[in-house]
DNA sequence: CGAATATCAGTGACACTGAAATTA
DNA sequence: CTAATTTCAGTGGCACTGATATTC
């Protein structure tokens, strides 16, 4: 055990990393269960949300947003398209690109899932007060503000 | 879109969930790269750390700690054992159980990796001050206390 | 016998790399 | 021709469920 002379135990980067991993793991597990009845996975739901929010996205931009390689984004879109939740369309400005757009069913599903997602997240964050949640968001968001 | 036009965007459970996922993702990706040269994966390193820290653990307890099912923990230990980082031993008190213990190589590797891990975490948490880190740890830890 | 522990076998989800096709 | 975008093919990590042997 590394004995920090500071009195706030657990402030070390390693402890922070473990706490972050644990919390994220819990969230993912909860959401996976909630999503299963709808035939969506955690990663799939995240991608669909992004597409619905954007209205229309290139595959490459989706990959960047999700922090995965473009090839992985292709497979992801394949699944969503197969499920009838998004469609591929040619980009009129650049024919190398493919625009991904949500179908009405895709939009509806995101709407439906919002409640479930809210419940999952609410469950995890229930120990925190409103102020604490705002503070946690601020801290987390600052970690990934464009490296 | 649901009619919640709080555009300081951040307090909602959904936003919190996304921020948490994103930060954790980033950490995992960085660490994976750092771990690759040592032949260890993110999950493998996490399990090894737990075993080294405990000195000796039953498979079931390891599974509980990592929040995975016992069968998955078996496979995890298989990999570590194959790499010569842990050994299995009979539990003298309960012959149904298997005790997992680190080998000297396992202990050494955890030691070696501590610096790498610290660097990975440090990189992610660098935007935060010391006080902010302590606060973030407190908030995250409270999310996974019990249950 | 019923409960707990670990293992064996098979499956699904998901990100990665390398190679190829299309177009700017 | 070079660079960018996307797709195709194959691989590795990892967690899950179901079934089985052993032991309490």
CSV table of N, CA, C and O in Angstrom, one decimal, chain A residues 61-141:
chain,number,residue,atom,x,y,z
A,61,UNK,N,-17.2,10.3,-39.2
A,61,UNK,CA,-17.5,11.2,-38.1
A,61,UNK,C,-18.0,10.5,-36.9
A,61,UNK,O,-17.8,10.8,-35.7
A,62,UNK,N,-18.8,9.5,-37.2
A,62,UNK,CA,-19.4,8.6,-36.2
A,62,UNK,C,-18.3,7.9,-35.4
A,62,UNK,O,-18.3,7.8,-34.2
A,63,UNK,N,-17.3,7.4,-36.2
A,63,UNK,CA,-16.2,6.7,-35.6
A,63,UNK,C,-15.4,7.6,-34.7
A,63,UNK,O,-15.0,7.2,-33.6
A,64,UNK,N,-15.2,8.8,-35.2
A,64,UNK,CA,-14.4,9.8,-34.3
A,64,UNK,C,-15.2,10.1,-33.0
A,64,UNK,O,-14.6,10.1,-32.0
A,65,UNK,N,-16.5,10.3,-33.2
A,65,UNK,CA,-17.3,10.6,-32.0
A,65,UNK,C,-17.2,9.4,-31.0
A,65,UNK,O,-17.2,9.7,-29.8
A,66,UNK,N,-17.3,8.2,-31.5
A,66,UNK,CA,-17.3,7.1,-30.6
A,66,UNK,C,-16.0,6.6,-30.2
A,66,UNK,O,-15.8,5.7,-29.4
A,67,UNK,N,-14.9,7.2,-30.8
A,67,UNK,CA,-13.5,6.9,-30.5
A,67,UNK,C,-13.2,5.5,-30.9
A,67,UNK,O,-12.6,4.7,-30.1
A,68,UNK,N,-13.7,5.1,-32.0
A,68,UNK,CA,-13.3,3.8,-32.6
A,68,UNK,C,-12.8,4.0,-34.0
A,68,UNK,O,-12.9,5.1,-34.6
A,69,UNK,N,-12.2,2.9,-34.6
A,69,UNK,CA,-11.7,3.1,-36.0
A,69,UNK,C,-12.9,3.0,-36.9
A,69,UNK,O,-13.9,2.3,-36.7
A,70,UNK,N,-12.7,3.6,-38.1
A,70,UNK,CA,-13.8,3.6,-39.1
A,70,UNK,C,-14.4,2.2,-39.4
A,70,UNK,O,-15.6,2.0,-39.6
A,71,UNK,N,-13.5,1.3,-39.5
A,71,UNK,CA,-13.9,-0.1,-39.9
A,71,UNK,C,-14.9,-0.6,-38.9
A,71,UNK,O,-15.8,-1.3,-39.2
A,72,UNK,N,-14.7,-0.3,-37.6
A,72,UNK,CA,-15.6,-0.8,-36.6
A,72,UNK,C,-16.9,-0.1,-36.7
A,72,UNK,O,-18.0,-0.7,-36.4
A,73,UNK,N,-16.9,1.2,-37.1
A,73,UNK,CA,-18.1,2.0,-37.2
A,73,UNK,C,-19.0,1.4,-38.3
A,73,UNK,O,-20.2,1.3,-38.2
A,74,UNK,N,-18.3,0.8,-39.3
A,74,UNK,CA,-19.1,0.2,-40.4
A,74,UNK,C,-19.9,-1.0,-39.9
A,74,UNK,O,-21.1,-1.1,-40.2
A,75,UNK,N,-19.3,-1.8,-39.2
A,75,UNK,CA,-20.0,-3.0,-38.6
A,75,UNK,C,-21.1,-2.5,-37.7
A,75,UNK,O,-22.2,-3.1,-37.7
A,76,UNK,N,-20.9,-1.5,-37.0
A,76,UNK,CA,-21.9,-0.9,-36.1
A,76,UNK,C,-23.1,-0.5,-36.9
A,76,UNK,O,-24.2,-0.8,-36.5
A,77,UNK,N,-22.8,0.3,-37.9
A,77,UNK,CA,-23.9,0.8,-38.8
A,77,UNK,C,-24.6,-0.4,-39.5
A,77,UNK,O,-25.9,-0.4,-39.6
A,78,UNK,N,-23.9,-1.4,-39.8
A,78,UNK,CA,-24.5,-2.6,-40.4
A,78,UNK,C,-25.6,-3.2,-39.6
A,78,UNK,O,-26.7,-3.5,-40.0
A,79,UNK,N,-25.3,-3.3,-38.3
A,79,UNK,CA,-26.2,-3.9,-37.4
A,79,UNK,C,-27.5,-3.0,-37.3
A,79,UNK,O,-28.6,-3.5,-37.3
A,80,UNK,N,-27.3,-1.7,-37.2
A,80,UNK,CA,-28.4,-0.8,-37.0
A,80,UNK,C,-29.2,-0.8,-38.3
A,80,UNK,O,-30.5,-0.7,-38.2
A,81,UNK,N,-28.6,-0.9,-39.4
A,81,UNK,CA,-29.3,-0.8,-40.7
A,81,UNK,C,-30.1,-2.1,-40.8
A,81,UNK,O,-31.2,-2.1,-41.3
A,82,UNK,N,-29.5,-3.2,-40.4
A,82,UNK,CA,-30.1,-4.5,-40.5
A,82,UNK,C,-31.4,-4.5,-39.7
A,82,UNK,O,-32.4,-5.2,-40.0
A,83,UNK,N,-31.3,-3.8,-38.6
A,83,UNK,CA,-32.5,-3.8,-37.7
A,83,UNK,C,-33.5,-2.7,-38.1
A,83,UNK,O,-34.5,-2.5,-37.4
A,84,UNK,N,-33.2,-2.0,-39.2
A,84,UNK,CA,-34.1,-1.1,-39.7
A,84,UNK,C,-34.2,0.2,-38.9
A,84,UNK,O,-35.1,1.0,-39.0
A,85,UNK,N,-33.1,0.5,-38.2
A,85,UNK,CA,-33.0,1.7,-37.4
A,85,UNK,C,-32.4,2.9,-38.1
A,85,UNK,O,-32.6,4.1,-37.7
A,86,UNK,N,-31.5,2.6,-39.0
A,86,UNK,CA,-30.8,3.7,-39.8
A,86,UNK,C,-30.8,3.3,-41.3
A,86,UNK,O,-31.0,2.1,-41.6
A,87,UNK,N,-30.5,4.3,-42.1
A,87,UNK,CA,-30.3,4.0,-43.5
A,87,UNK,C,-29.0,4.6,-44.0
A,87,UNK,O,-28.5,5.6,-43.4
A,88,UNK,N,-28.4,4.1,-45.1
A,88,UNK,CA,-27.2,4.7,-45.7
A,88,UNK,C,-27.7,5.5,-46.9
A,88,UNK,O,-28.5,5.1,-47.6
A,89,UNK,N,-27.1,6.7,-47.0
A,89,UNK,CA,-27.4,7.5,-48.2
A,89,UNK,C,-26.1,8.1,-48.7
A,89,UNK,O,-25.2,8.3,-48.0
A,90,UNK,N,-26.1,8.3,-50.0
A,90,UNK,CA,-24.9,8.9,-50.6
A,90,UNK,C,-24.8,10.4,-50.2
A,90,UNK,O,-25.8,11.1,-50.1
A,91,UNK,N,-23.6,10.8,-49.9
A,91,UNK,CA,-23.3,12.2,-49.6
A,91,UNK,C,-23.2,13.0,-50.9
A,91,UNK,O,-22.4,12.7,-51.8
A,92,UNK,N,-24.1,13.9,-51.2
A,92,UNK,CA,-24.2,14.7,-52.4
A,92,UNK,C,-22.9,15.5,-52.6
A,92,UNK,O,-22.5,15.8,-53.8
A,93,UNK,N,-22.2,15.9,-51.5
A,93,UNK,CA,-21.1,16.7,-51.6
A,93,UNK,C,-19.8,15.9,-51.9
A,93,UNK,O,-18.8,16.4,-52.4
A,94,UNK,N,-19.7,14.7,-51.4
A,94,UNK,CA,-18.5,13.9,-51.5
A,94,UNK,C,-19.0,12.4,-51.6
A,94,UNK,O,-19.4,11.8,-50.7
A,95,UNK,N,-18.8,12.0,-52.9
A,95,UNK,CA,-19.4,10.6,-53.1
A,95,UNK,C,-18.5,9.5,-52.5
A,95,UNK,O,-18.9,8.3,-52.7
A,96,UNK,N,-17.4,9.8,-51.9
A,96,UNK,CA,-16.7,8.8,-51.2
A,96,UNK,C,-17.4,8.5,-49.9
A,96,UNK,O,-17.3,7.4,-49.3
A,97,UNK,N,-18.1,9.5,-49.4
A,97,UNK,CA,-18.7,9.4,-48.1
A,97,UNK,C,-20.1,8.8,-48.1
A,97,UNK,O,-20.8,8.8,-49.1
A,98,UNK,N,-20.4,8.2,-47.0
A,98,UNK,CA,-21.8,7.7,-46.8
A,98,UNK,C,-22.4,8.4,-45.6
A,98,UNK,O,-21.8,8.5,-44.6
A,99,UNK,N,-23.6,8.9,-45.9
A,99,UNK,CA,-24.3,9.5,-44.8
A,99,UNK,C,-25.3,8.5,-44.1
A,99,UNK,O,-26.0,7.8,-44.8
A,100,UNK,N,-25.2,8.5,-42.8
A,100,UNK,CA,-26.1,7.6,-42.0
A,100,UNK,C,-27.2,8.4,-41.4
A,100,UNK,O,-26.9,9.5,-40.8
A,101,UNK,N,-28.4,8.0,-41.7
A,101,UNK,CA,-29.6,8.7,-41.1
A,101,UNK,C,-30.5,7.8,-40.4
A,101,UNK,O,-30.6,6.6,-40.8
A,102,UNK,N,-31.2,8.3,-39.4
A,102,UNK,CA,-32.1,7.4,-38.7
A,102,UNK,C,-33.4,7.2,-39.4
A,102,UNK,O,-33.8,8.1,-40.2
A,103,UNK,N,-34.0,6.1,-39.3
A,103,UNK,CA,-35.3,5.9,-39.8
A,103,UNK,C,-36.3,6.3,-38.8
A,103,UNK,O,-36.0,6.6,-37.6
A,104,UNK,N,-37.6,6.5,-39.2
A,104,UNK,CA,-38.6,6.8,-38.2
A,104,UNK,C,-38.6,5.8,-37.0
A,104,UNK,O,-38.7,6.2,-35.8
A,105,UNK,N,-38.4,4.5,-37.3
A,105,UNK,CA,-38.4,3.5,-36.3
A,105,UNK,C,-37.2,3.8,-35.3
A,105,UNK,O,-37.3,3.6,-34.1
A,106,UNK,N,-36.1,4.2,-36.0
A,106,UNK,CA,-34.9,4.5,-35.2
A,106,UNK,C,-35.1,5.7,-34.2
A,106,UNK,O,-34.8,5.6,-33.0
A,107,UNK,N,-35.8,6.7,-34.7
A,107,UNK,CA,-36.1,7.8,-33.9
A,107,UNK,C,-37.0,7.4,-32.7
A,107,UNK,O,-36.9,7.8,-31.6
A,108,UNK,N,-38.0,6.6,-33.1
A,108,UNK,CA,-39.0,6.2,-32.1
A,108,UNK,C,-38.3,5.4,-31.0
A,108,UNK,O,-38.7,5.6,-29.8
A,109,UNK,N,-37.4,4.5,-31.4
A,109,UNK,CA,-36.8,3.7,-30.4
A,109,UNK,C,-35.9,4.5,-29.5
A,109,UNK,O,-35.9,4.2,-28.3
A,110,UNK,N,-35.2,5.5,-30.0
A,110,UNK,CA,-34.4,6.3,-29.1
A,110,UNK,C,-35.3,7.0,-28.1
A,110,UNK,O,-35.0,7.1,-26.9
A,111,UNK,N,-36.4,7.4,-28.6
A,111,UNK,CA,-37.4,8.1,-27.7
A,111,UNK,C,-37.9,7.1,-26.6
A,111,UNK,O,-37.9,7.5,-25.4
A,112,UNK,N,-38.2,5.9,-27.1
A,112,UNK,CA,-38.7,4.9,-26.1
A,112,UNK,C,-37.6,4.6,-25.1
A,112,UNK,O,-37.9,4.5,-23.9
A,113,UNK,N,-36.4,4.5,-25.6
A,113,UNK,CA,-35.3,4.1,-24.8
A,113,UNK,C,-34.8,5.2,-23.8
A,113,UNK,O,-34.2,4.9,-22.8
A,114,UNK,N,-35.2,6.4,-24.1
A,114,UNK,CA,-34.7,7.5,-23.2
A,114,UNK,C,-35.2,7.3,-21.8
A,114,UNK,O,-34.4,7.5,-20.9
A,115,UNK,N,-36.4,6.8,-21.6
A,115,UNK,CA,-36.9,6.5,-20.3
A,115,UNK,C,-36.1,5.4,-19.6
A,115,UNK,O,-35.8,5.6,-18.4
A,116,UNK,N,-35.9,4.4,-20.3
A,116,UNK,CA,-35.1,3.3,-19.8
A,116,UNK,C,-33.7,3.7,-19.4
A,116,UNK,O,-33.2,3.4,-18.3
A,117,UNK,N,-33.1,4.5,-20.3
A,117,UNK,CA,-31.8,4.9,-20.0
A,117,UNK,C,-31.7,5.8,-18.8
A,117,UNK,O,-30.8,5.8,-18.0
A,118,UNK,N,-32.7,6.7,-18.7
A,118,UNK,CA,-32.8,7.6,-17.6
A,118,UNK,C,-32.9,6.8,-16.3
A,118,UNK,O,-32.3,7.1,-15.3
A,119,UNK,N,-33.7,5.7,-16.4
A,119,UNK,CA,-33.9,4.9,-15.2
A,119,UNK,C,-32.6,4.2,-14.8
A,119,UNK,O,-32.3,4.2,-13.6
A,120,UNK,N,-31.9,3.7,-15.8
A,120,UNK,CA,-30.6,3.0,-15.5
A,120,UNK,C,-29.6,4.0,-14.8
A,120,UNK,O,-29.0,3.7,-13.8
A,121,UNK,N,-29.5,5.1,-15.5
A,121,UNK,CA,-28.6,6.1,-15.0
A,121,UNK,C,-29.0,6.6,-13.6
A,121,UNK,O,-28.2,6.8,-12.7
A,122,UNK,N,-30.3,6.8,-13.4
A,122,UNK,CA,-30.8,7.3,-12.2
A,122,UNK,C,-30.5,6.4,-11.0
A,122,UNK,O,-30.1,6.8,-9.9
A,123,UNK,N,-30.6,5.1,-11.4
A,123,UNK,CA,-30.3,4.1,-10.4
A,123,UNK,C,-28.8,4.2,-9.9
A,123,UNK,O,-28.5,4.1,-8.7
A,124,UNK,N,-27.9,4.4,-10.9
A,124,UNK,CA,-26.5,4.4,-10.6
A,124,UNK,C,-26.2,5.7,-9.8
A,124,UNK,O,-25.4,5.7,-8.8
A,125,UNK,N,-26.8,6.8,-10.2
A,125,UNK,CA,-26.4,8.1,-9.6
A,125,UNK,C,-27.3,8.5,-8.5
A,125,UNK,O,-27.1,9.6,-7.9
A,126,UNK,N,-28.1,7.6,-8.1
A,126,UNK,CA,-29.1,8.0,-7.0
A,126,UNK,C,-28.4,8.4,-5.6
A,126,UNK,O,-28.9,9.2,-4.9
A,127,UNK,N,-27.1,7.9,-5.4
A,127,UNK,CA,-26.5,8.3,-4.1
A,127,UNK,C,-26.1,9.7,-4.1
A,127,UNK,O,-25.7,10.3,-3.1
A,128,UNK,N,-26.1,10.4,-5.3
A,128,UNK,CA,-25.6,11.8,-5.3
A,128,UNK,C,-26.7,12.8,-5.3
A,128,UNK,O,-27.8,12.6,-5.9
A,129,UNK,N,-26.4,13.9,-4.7
A,129,UNK,CA,-27.4,15.0,-4.7
A,129,UNK,C,-27.3,15.7,-6.0
A,129,UNK,O,-26.4,15.4,-6.9
A,130,UNK,N,-28.2,16.6,-6.2
A,130,UNK,CA,-28.3,17.4,-7.5
A,130,UNK,C,-27.0,18.1,-7.7
A,130,UNK,O,-26.4,18.1,-8.8
A,131,UNK,N,-26.5,18.8,-6.7
A,131,UNK,CA,-25.2,19.5,-6.8
A,131,UNK,C,-24.0,18.6,-7.1
A,131,UNK,O,-23.2,18.9,-7.9
A,132,UNK,N,-24.1,17.4,-6.4
A,132,UNK,CA,-23.0,16.5,-6.6
A,132,UNK,C,-23.0,16.0,-8.1
A,132,UNK,O,-21.9,15.8,-8.7
A,133,UNK,N,-24.1,15.8,-8.6
A,133,UNK,CA,-24.2,15.3,-10.0
A,133,UNK,C,-23.7,16.3,-10.9
A,133,UNK,O,-22.9,16.0,-11.9
A,134,UNK,N,-24.0,17.6,-10.7
A,134,UNK,CA,-23.5,18.6,-11.6
A,134,UNK,C,-22.0,18.7,-11.5
A,134,UNK,O,-21.3,18.9,-12.5
A,135,UNK,N,-21.5,18.5,-10.3
A,135,UNK,CA,-20.0,18.6,-10.1
A,135,UNK,C,-19.4,17.4,-10.8
A,135,UNK,O,-18.3,17.5,-11.4
A,136,UNK,N,-20.0,16.2,-10.6
A,136,UNK,CA,-19.4,15.0,-11.2
A,136,UNK,C,-19.4,15.2,-12.8
A,136,UNK,O,-18.4,14.8,-13.4
A,137,UNK,N,-20.4,15.7,-13.3
A,137,UNK,CA,-20.5,15.9,-14.7
A,137,UNK,C,-19.4,16.8,-15.2
A,137,UNK,O,-18.7,16.6,-16.2
A,138,UNK,N,-19.2,17.9,-14.5
A,138,UNK,CA,-18.2,18.9,-14.8
A,138,UNK,C,-16.8,18.3,-14.8
A,138,UNK,O,-16.0,18.4,-15.8
A,139,UNK,N,-16.5,17.5,-13.8
A,139,UNK,CA,-15.2,16.8,-13.7
A,139,UNK,C,-15.0,15.8,-14.8
A,139,UNK,O,-13.9,15.8,-15.4
A,140,UNK,N,-16.0,15.0,-15.0
A,140,UNK,CA,-15.9,14.0,-16.0
A,140,UNK,C,-15.7,14.6,-17.4
A,140,UNK,O,-14.9,14.1,-18.2
A,141,UNK,N,-16.5,15.6,-17.7
A,141,UNK,CA,-16.5,16.2,-19.0
A,141,UNK,C,-15.1,16.9,-19.3
A,141,UNK,O,-14.7,16.9,-20.4
